[in-house]
Coordinates of C-alpha atoms and ligand atoms in Angstrom, one line a residue:
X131 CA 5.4 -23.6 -16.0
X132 CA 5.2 -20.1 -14.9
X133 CA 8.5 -17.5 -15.1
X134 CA 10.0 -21.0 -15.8
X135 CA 9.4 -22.3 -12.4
X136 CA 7.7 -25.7 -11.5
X137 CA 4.5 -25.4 -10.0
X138 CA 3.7 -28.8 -9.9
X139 CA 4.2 -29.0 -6.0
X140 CA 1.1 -27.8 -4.7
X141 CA 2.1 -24.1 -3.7
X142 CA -0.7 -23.2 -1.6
X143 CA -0.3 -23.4 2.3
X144 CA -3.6 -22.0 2.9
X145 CA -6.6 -22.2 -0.4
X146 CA -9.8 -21.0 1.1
X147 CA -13.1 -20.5 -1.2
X148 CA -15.2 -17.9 -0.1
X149 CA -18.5 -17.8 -1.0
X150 CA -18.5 -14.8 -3.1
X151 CA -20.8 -12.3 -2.3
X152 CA -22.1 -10.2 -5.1
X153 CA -20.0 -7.7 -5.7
X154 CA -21.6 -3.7 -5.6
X155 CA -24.5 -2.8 -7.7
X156 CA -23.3 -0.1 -9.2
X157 CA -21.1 2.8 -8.4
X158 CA -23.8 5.5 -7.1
X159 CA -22.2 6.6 -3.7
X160 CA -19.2 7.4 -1.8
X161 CA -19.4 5.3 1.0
X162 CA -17.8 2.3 2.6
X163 CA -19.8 0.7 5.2
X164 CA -18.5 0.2 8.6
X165 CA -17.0 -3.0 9.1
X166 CA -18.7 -6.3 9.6
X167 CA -18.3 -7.7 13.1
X168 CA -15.6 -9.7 11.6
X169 CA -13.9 -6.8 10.6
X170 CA -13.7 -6.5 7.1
X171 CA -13.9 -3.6 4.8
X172 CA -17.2 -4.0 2.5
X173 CA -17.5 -1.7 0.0
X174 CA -20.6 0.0 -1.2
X175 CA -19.8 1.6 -4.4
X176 CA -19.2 4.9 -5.4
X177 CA -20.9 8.0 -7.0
X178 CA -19.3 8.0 -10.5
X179 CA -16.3 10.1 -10.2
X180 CA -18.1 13.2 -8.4
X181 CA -14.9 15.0 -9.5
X182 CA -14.5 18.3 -7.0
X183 CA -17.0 20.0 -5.0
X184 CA -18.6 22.7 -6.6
X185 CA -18.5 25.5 -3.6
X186 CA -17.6 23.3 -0.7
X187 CA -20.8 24.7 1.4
X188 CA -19.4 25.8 4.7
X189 CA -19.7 23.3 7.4
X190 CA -20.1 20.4 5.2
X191 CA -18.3 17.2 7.3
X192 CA -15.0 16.5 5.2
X193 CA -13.1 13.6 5.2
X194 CA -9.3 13.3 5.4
X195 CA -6.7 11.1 3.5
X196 CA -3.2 11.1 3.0
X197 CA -1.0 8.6 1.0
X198 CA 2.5 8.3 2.2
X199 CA 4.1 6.9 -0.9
X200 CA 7.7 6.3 -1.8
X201 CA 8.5 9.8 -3.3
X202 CA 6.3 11.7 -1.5
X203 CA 2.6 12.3 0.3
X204 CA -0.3 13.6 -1.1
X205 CA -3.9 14.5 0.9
X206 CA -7.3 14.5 -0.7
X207 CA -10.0 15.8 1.3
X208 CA -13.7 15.1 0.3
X209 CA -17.1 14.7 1.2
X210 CA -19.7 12.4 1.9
X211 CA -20.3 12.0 -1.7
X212 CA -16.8 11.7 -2.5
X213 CA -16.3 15.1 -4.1
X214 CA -13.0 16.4 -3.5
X215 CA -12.7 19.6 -1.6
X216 CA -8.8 20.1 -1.7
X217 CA -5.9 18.0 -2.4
X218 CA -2.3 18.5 -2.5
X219 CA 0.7 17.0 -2.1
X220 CA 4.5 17.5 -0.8
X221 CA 7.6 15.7 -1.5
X222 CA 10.0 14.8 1.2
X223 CA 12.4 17.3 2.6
X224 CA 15.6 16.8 0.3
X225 CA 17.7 17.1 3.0
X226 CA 19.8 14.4 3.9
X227 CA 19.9 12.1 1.3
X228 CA 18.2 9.2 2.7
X229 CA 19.3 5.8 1.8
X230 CA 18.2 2.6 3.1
X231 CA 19.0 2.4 6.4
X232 CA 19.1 6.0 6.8
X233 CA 16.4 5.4 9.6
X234 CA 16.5 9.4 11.1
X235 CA 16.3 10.8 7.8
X236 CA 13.4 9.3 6.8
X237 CA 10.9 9.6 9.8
X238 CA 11.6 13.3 10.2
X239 CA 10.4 13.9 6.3
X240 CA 7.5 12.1 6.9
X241 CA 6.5 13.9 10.2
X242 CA 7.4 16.8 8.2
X243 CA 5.3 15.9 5.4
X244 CA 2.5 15.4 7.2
X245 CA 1.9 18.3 9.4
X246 CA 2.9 20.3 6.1
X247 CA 0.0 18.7 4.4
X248 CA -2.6 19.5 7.0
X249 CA -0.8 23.0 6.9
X250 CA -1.8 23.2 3.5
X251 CA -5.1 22.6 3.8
X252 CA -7.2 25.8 3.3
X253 CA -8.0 27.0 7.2
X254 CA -11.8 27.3 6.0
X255 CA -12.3 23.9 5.9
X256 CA -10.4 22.5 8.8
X257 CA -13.0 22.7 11.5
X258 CA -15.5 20.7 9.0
X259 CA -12.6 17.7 8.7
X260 CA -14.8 15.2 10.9
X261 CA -12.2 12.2 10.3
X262 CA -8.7 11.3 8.9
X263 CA -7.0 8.6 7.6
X264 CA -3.3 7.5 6.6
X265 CA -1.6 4.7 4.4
X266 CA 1.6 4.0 4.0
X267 CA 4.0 1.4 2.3
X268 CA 3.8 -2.1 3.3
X269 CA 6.1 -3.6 6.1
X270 CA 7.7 -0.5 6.5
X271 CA 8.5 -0.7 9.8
X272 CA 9.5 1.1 13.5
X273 CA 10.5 0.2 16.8
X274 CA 9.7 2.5 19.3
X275 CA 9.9 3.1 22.9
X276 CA 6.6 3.6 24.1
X277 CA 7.6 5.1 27.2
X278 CA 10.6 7.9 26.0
X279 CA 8.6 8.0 22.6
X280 CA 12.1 7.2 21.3
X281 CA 12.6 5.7 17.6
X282 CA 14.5 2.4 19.2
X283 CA 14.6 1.0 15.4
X284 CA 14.0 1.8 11.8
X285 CA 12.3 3.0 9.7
X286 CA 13.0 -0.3 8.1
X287 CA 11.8 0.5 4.7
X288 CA 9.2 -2.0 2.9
X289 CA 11.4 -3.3 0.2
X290 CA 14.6 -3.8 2.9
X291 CA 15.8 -7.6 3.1
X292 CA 16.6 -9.4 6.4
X293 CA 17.1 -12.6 5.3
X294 CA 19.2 -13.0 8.5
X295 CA 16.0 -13.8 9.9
X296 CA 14.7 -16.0 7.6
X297 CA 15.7 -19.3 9.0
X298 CA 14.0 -18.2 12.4
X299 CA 10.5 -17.0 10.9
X300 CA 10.3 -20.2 8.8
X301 CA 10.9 -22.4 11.7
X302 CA 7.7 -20.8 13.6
X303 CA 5.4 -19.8 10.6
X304 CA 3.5 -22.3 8.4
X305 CA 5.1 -23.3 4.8
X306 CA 5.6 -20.3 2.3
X307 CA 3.3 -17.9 4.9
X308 CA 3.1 -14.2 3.5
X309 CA 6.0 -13.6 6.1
X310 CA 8.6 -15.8 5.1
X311 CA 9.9 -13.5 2.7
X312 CA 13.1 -11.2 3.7
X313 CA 11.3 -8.5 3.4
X314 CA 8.1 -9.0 6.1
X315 CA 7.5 -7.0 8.7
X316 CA 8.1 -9.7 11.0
X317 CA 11.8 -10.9 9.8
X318 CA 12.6 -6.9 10.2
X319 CA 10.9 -7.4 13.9
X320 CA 12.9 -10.7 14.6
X321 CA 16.2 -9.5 12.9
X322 CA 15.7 -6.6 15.3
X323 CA 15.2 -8.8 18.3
X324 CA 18.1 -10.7 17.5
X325 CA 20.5 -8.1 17.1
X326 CA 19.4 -6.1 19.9
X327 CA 19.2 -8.8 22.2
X328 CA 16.0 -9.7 23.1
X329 CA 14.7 -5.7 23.0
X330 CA 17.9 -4.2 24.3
X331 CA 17.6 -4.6 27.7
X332 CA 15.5 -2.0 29.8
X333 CA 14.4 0.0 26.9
X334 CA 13.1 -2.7 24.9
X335 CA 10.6 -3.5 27.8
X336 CA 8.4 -0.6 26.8
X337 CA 9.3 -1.7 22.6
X338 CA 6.1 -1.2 20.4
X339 CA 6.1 -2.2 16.5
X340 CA 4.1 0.4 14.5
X341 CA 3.7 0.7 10.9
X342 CA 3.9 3.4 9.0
X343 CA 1.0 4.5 8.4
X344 CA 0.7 3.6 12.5
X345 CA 3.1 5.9 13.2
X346 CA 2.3 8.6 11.3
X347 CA -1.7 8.3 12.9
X348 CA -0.1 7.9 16.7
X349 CA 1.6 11.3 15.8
X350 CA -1.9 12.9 15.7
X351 CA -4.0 11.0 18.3
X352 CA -1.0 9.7 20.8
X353 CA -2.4 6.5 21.4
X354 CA 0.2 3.2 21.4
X355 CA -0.2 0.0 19.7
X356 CA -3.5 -0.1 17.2
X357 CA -2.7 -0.8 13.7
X358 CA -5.0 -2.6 10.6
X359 CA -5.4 -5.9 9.1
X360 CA -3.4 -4.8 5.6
X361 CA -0.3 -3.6 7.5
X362 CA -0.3 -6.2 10.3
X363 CA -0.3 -9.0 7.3
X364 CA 3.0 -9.3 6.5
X365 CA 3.9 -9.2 11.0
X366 CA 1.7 -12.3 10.4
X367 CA -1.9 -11.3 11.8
X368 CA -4.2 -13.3 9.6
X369 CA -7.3 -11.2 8.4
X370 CA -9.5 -14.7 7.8
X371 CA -9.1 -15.7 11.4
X372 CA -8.9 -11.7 13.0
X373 CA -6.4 -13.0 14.9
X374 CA -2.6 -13.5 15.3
X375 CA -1.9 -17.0 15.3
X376 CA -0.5 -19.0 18.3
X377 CA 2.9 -19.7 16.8
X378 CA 3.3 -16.0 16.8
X379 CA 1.6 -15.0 19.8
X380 CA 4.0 -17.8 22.0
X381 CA 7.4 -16.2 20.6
X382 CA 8.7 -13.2 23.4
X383 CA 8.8 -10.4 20.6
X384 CA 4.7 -11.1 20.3
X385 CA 4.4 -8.5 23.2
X386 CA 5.5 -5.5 20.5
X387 CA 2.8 -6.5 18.2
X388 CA -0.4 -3.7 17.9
X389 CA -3.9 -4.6 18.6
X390 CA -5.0 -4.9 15.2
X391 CA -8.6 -3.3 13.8
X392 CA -10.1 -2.9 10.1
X393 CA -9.0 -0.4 8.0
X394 CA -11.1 3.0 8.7
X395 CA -11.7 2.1 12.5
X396 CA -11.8 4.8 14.7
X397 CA -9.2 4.9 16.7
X398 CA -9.2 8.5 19.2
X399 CA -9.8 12.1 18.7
X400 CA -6.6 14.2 17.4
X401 CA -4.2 15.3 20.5
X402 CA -5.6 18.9 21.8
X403 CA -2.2 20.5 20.8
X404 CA -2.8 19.1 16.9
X405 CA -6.2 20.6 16.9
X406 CA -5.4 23.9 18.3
X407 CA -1.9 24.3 16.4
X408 CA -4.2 23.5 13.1
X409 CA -7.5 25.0 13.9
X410 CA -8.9 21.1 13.7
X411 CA -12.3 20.3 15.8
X412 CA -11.4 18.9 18.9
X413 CA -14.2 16.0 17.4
X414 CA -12.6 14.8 14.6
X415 CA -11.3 11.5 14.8
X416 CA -8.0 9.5 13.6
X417 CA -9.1 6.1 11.9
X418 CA -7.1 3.1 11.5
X419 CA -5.5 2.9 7.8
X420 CA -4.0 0.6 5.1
X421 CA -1.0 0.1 2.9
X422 CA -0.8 2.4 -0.4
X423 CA -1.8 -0.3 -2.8
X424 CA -4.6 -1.0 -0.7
X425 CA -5.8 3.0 -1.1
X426 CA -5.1 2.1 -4.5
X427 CA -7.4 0.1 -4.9
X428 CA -10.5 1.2 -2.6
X429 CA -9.8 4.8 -4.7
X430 CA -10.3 3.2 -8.1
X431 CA -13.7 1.6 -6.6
X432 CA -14.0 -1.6 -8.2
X433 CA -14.8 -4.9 -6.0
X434 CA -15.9 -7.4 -8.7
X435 CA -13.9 -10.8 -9.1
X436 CA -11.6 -10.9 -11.9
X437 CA -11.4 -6.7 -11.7
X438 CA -7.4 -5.6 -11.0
X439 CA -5.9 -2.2 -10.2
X440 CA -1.9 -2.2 -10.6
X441 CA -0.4 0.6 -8.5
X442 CA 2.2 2.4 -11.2
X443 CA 4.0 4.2 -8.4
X444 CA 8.1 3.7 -7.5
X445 CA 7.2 0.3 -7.4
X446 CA 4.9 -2.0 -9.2
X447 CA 1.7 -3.3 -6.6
X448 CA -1.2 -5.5 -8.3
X449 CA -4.4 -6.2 -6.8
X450 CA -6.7 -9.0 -8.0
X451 CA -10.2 -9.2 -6.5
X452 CA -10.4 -13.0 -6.2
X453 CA -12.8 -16.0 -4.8
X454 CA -10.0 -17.2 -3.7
X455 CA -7.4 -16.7 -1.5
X456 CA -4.3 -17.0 -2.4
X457 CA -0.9 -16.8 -0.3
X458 CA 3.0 -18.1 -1.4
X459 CA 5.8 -16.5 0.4
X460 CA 8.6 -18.2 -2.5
X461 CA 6.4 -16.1 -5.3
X462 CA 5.9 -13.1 -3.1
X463 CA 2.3 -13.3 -3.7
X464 CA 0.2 -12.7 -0.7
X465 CA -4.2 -12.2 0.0
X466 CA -5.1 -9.1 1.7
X467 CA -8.9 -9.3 2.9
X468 CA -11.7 -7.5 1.1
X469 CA -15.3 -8.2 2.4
X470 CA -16.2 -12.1 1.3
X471 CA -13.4 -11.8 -1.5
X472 CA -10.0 -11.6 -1.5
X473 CA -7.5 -9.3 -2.9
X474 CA -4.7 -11.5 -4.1
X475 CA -1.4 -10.1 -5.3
X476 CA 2.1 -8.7 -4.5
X477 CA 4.5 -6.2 -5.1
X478 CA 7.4 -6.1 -7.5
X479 CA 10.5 -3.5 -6.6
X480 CA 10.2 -2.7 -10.6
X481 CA 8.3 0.7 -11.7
X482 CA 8.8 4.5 -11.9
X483 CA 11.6 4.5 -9.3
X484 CA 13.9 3.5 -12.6
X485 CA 12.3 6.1 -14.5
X486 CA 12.7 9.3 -12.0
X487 CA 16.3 7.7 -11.6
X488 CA 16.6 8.4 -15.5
X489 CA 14.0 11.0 -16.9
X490 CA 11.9 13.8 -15.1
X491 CA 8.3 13.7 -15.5
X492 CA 8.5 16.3 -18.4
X493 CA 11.0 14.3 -20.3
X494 CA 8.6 10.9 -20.0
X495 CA 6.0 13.0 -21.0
X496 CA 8.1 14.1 -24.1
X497 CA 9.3 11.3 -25.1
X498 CA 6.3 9.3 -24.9
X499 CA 4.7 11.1 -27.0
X500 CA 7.0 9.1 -30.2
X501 CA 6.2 5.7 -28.6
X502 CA 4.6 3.7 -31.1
X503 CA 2.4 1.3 -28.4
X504 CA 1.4 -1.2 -31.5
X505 CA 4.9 -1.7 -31.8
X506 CA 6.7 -4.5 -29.3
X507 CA 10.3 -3.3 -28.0
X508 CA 12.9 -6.0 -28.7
X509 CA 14.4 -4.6 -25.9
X510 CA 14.3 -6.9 -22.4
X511 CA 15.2 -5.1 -19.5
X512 CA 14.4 -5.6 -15.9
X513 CA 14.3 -2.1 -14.5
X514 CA 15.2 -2.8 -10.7
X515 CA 16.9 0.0 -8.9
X516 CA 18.9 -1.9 -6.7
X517 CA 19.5 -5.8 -6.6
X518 CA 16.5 -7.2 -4.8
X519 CA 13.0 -8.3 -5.8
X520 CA 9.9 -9.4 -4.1
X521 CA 7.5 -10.7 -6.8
X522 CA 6.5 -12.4 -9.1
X523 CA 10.4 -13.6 -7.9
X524 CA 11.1 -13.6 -4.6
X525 CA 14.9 -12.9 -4.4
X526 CA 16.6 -10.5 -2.2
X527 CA 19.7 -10.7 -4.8
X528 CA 17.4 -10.1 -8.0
X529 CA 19.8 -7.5 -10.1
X530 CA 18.8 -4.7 -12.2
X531 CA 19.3 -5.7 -16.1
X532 CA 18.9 -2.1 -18.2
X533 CA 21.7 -2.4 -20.5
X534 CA 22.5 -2.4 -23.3
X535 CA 20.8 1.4 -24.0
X536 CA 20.3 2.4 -27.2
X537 CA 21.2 5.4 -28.4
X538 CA 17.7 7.1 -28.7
X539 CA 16.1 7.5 -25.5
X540 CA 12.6 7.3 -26.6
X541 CA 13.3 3.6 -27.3
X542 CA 15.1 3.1 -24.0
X543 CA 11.5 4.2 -22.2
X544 CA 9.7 2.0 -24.8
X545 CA 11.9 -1.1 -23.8
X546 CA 11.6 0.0 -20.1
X547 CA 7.9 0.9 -20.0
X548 CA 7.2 -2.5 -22.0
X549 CA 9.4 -4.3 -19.3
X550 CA 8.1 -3.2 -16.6
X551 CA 4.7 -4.6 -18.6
X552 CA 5.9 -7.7 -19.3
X553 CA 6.8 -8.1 -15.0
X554 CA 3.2 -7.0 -14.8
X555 CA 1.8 -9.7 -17.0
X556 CA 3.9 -12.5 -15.1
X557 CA 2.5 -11.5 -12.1
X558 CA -1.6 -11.7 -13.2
X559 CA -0.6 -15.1 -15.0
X560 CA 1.6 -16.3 -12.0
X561 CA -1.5 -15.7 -9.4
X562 CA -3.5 -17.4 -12.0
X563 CA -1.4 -20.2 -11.8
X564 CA -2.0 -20.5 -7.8
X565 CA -5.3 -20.7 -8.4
X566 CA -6.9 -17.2 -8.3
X567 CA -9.9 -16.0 -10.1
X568 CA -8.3 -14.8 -13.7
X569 CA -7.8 -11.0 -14.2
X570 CA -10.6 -9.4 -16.6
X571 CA -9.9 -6.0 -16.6
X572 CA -7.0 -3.8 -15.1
X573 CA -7.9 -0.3 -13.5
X574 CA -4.7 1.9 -13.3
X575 CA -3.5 3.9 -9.6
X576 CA -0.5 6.0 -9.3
X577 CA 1.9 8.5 -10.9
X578 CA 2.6 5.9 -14.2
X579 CA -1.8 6.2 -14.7
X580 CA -1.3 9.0 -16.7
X581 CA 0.8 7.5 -19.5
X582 CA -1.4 6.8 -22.2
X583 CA 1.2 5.0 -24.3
X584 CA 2.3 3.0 -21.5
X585 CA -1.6 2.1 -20.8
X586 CA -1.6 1.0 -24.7
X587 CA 1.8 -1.1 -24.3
X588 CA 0.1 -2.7 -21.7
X589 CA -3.3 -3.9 -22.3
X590 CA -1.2 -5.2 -25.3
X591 CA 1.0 -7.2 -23.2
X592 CA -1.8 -8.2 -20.5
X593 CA -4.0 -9.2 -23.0
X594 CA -6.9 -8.0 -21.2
X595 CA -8.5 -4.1 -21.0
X596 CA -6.5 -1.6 -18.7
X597 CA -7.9 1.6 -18.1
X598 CA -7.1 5.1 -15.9
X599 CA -9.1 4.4 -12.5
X600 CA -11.2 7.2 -12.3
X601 CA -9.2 8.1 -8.7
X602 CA -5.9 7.6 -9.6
X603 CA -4.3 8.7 -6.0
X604 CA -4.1 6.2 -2.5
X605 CA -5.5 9.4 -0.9
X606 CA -8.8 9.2 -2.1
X607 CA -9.0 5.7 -0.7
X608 CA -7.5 7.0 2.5
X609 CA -10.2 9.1 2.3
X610 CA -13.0 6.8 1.5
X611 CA -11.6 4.9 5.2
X612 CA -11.9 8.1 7.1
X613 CA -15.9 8.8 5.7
X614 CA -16.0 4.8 7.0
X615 CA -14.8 5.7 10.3
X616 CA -16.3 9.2 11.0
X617 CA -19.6 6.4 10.2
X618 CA -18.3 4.6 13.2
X619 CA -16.8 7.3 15.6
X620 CA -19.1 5.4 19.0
X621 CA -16.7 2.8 18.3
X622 CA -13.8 4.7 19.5
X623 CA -12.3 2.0 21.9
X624 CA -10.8 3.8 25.0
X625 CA -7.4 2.4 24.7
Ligands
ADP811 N1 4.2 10.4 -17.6 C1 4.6 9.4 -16.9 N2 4.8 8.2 -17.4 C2 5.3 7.2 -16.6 N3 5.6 7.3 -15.3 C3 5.4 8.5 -14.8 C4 4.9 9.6 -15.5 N4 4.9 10.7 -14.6 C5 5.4 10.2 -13.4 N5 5.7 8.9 -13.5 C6 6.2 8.1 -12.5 O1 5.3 8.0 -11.4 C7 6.1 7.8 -10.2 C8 5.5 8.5 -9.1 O2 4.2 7.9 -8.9 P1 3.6 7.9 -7.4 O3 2.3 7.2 -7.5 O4 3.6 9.3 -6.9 O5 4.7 7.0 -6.7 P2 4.9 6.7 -5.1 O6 3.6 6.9 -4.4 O7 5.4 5.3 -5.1 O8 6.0 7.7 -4.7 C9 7.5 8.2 -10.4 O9 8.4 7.2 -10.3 C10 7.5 8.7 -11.9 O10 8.6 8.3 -12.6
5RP812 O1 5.6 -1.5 -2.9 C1 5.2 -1.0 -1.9 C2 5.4 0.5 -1.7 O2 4.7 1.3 -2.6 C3 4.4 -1.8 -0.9 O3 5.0 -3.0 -0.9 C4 3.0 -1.9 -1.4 O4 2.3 -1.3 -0.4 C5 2.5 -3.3 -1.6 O5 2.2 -3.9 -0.3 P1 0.7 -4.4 0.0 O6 0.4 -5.4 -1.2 O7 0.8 -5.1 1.3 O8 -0.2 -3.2 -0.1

């Protein structure tokens, strides 16, 4: 029994063994190759952490990523041997505060973000950026109007519930599929369709669904209706077949849905008024990206079965490289693709978004500093913002449980850092249970990396070794797509 569920009904509506191919030899050099005709990332390995550039010789071809996380967007810019050139990063406009639902609010930070980002950029080294990439949170999602260019819908955030659309995605999609959760992509996109009746009339003849990430791309090379096989997952595209399925494609909405590419493809040159506003080449080409965990996990560079990295960001993503693929909508735990293996996994709504709720970063720096990690907290919290959850329980009603608080603050982060842990270790034993390769070792991503103790708590809780990924942001493996495609740039499909 797992999370005191009964797992005795066969969960799995689709168990494939893949015959697994060796993983990397080593970590020598940045580089992923370009994907296989059946579209999947392989990665080569990387040059062990070749930290920044020295001098950044002029003219070196530089390679452009940037993570659009929950709190904020970073870039890293690199080279073809991974070193990085520049980074930086910039929160979202304060501004109105944006709530769920707050659909206006949140697509102008992001545009804002990101052309502040590329503003940031030192102006020496924007003529050698040869490629760019983006990722962005999963099933977050827009509608828009691909003829006014008008936002019809959304953003519908990745961690916003429309179960109102449940009962119609489960009558069209296979048993526990990845999107018969309230949270997929595609229950926002029927939800939508529903309420707007059928598309809205004239406007919605002209509807396109983007992602994120999709979105944020089209806004530098104009182009409509490409996306990737990590976001398109959770519409339903499935990455084993490259393919939507038919019970998808035969529904009316299927004519929203993007053509769908690997992460990393090229996709079209930026627009001429990007490039001249920024002082970009009018060469350099906008690839096709991936969801944030998914950077995660191509930045911290390992590809071997049984190797994890668990994004410690406002929420709490793990990725298992597994033989297996593994896929249960009533667990939340869903296979993204990665070469001949999988990577198995799912996000929980737990993670730093409690903490920057109740400490800045100095204060969990602070206070961490008297957390004994030896010592287990008696204290058993499940640190949700909001009621909701997505894995290892799928329940859109999930609520927060962070009382009672104890006076000292130091052990209120112990027994929140330790709970948020113990969710992590539920959801490696849970995937185990479904049949994926067992975790080995746990490589860390995003802003909770850098917590020592908290690395301590858990690699006592998991069980297993965790460790700092040596590339700790989603931007480097934003980057590591966009040094894919700039490899692939002939491919550019005249869409
Ligand atoms: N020293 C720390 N210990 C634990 N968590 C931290 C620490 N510093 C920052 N964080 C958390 O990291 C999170 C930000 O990480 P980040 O990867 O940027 O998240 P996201 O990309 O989801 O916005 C914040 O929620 C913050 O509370
Ligand atoms: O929690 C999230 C935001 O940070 C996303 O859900 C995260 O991207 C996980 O989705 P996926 O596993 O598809 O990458």
């Amino acid at each position: 029994m797992v999370l005191g569920l009964d797992l005795s009904v066969d969960p799995l509506s689709h168990r494939h063994r893949h015959p697994a191919r060796r993983g990397s030899p080593g970590l020598r050099r940045a580089q992923i190759r370009a994907a296989t005709p059946s579209s999947r990332i392989t990665m080569l390995s990387r040059q062990q952490n070749p930290g920044r550039a020295s001098d950044g010789a002029a003219g070196t071809p530089l390679y452009l990523g940037i993570d659009f996380g929950t709190s904020g967007a970073r870039y890293a810019l690199i080279d073809g041997r991974g070193a990085i050139h520049s980074e930086g990063k910039r929160a979202y406009a304060p501004g109105v505060a944006r709530q769920v639902g707050d659909a206006a609010g949140w697509a102008s930070s992001w545009k804002e973000a990101l052309f502040q980002l590329v503003g940031d950029i030192p102006p020496a080294h924007r003529p050698s950026i040869s490629s760019i990439a983006i990722d962005g949170t999963s099933a977050t999602t827009l509608i828009v109007d691909s003829k006014t260019v008008e936002l019809l819908a959304g953003p519908f955030l990745y961690n916003e519930s429309f179960p109102d659309a449940l009962p119609a995605v489960a009558s069209i999609a296979p048993p526990n599929h990845t999107v018969c959760s309230a949270s997929s992509t595609l229950c926002k996109l029927v939800s939508w369709w529903n309420t707007s009746g059928g598309g809205g009339g004239g406007s919605g003849e002209d509807a396109v669904l983007m992602h994120q990430s999709d979105w944020l791309l089209w806004l530098l090379h104009g182009k409509y209706g490409v996306s990737d096989y990590n976001n398109a997952l959770k519409v339903g595209f499935d990455p084993e077949a490259d393919a939507y399925p038919s019970w998808l494609t035969s529904q009316p909405y299927a004519r929203l849905l993007p053509s769908v590419r690997a992460p990393g493809a090229p996709i079209a040159t930026v627009k001429d008024d990007v490039c001249s506003q920024y002082g970009l080449s009018k060469e350099c080409v906008v690839c096709t990206g991936t969801t944030d965990s998914i950077a995660a996990f191509l930045a911290a560079g390992t590809t071997e079965p049984g190797r994890a990295v668990t994004s410690l960001g406002s929420t709490l993503a793990i990725k298992l490289v597994s033989k297996v693929r593994v896929d249960d909508a009533r667990f939340g735990v869903y296979s993204h693709r990665l070469d001949d293996t999988w990577l198995v996994g799912g996000a929980s709504n737990v993670g730093g978004a409690v903490l920057r709720r109740l400490f800045t970063d100095d204060q969990l720096v602070a206070l961490s500093r008297d957390i004994d990690p030896a010592a287990a907290s008696p204290l058993d919290y499940y640190p949700l913002l909001k009621n909701g959850e997505r894995f290892p329980v799928n329940d859109p009603d999930m609520a927060p449980r962070l009382e009672p608080r104890p006076e000292s603050d130091v052990e209120y982060l112990h027994g929140i850092l330790e709970s948020i842990a113990r969710v992590e270790a539920k959801g490696y034993s849970l995937l185990r249970e479904l049949g994926a390769t067992a975790v080995e070792e746990v490589f860390t991503a995003g802003g909770g990396a850098q917590n020592e103790k908290w690395t301590a708590i858990r690699e006592r809780v998991l069980g297993v070794p965790v460790r700092k990924a040596e590339q700790t942001e989603a931007a480097y493996g934003a980057a590591l797509l966009a040094l894919k495609g700039a490899e692939r740039r002939d491919d550019i499909v005249r869409i």
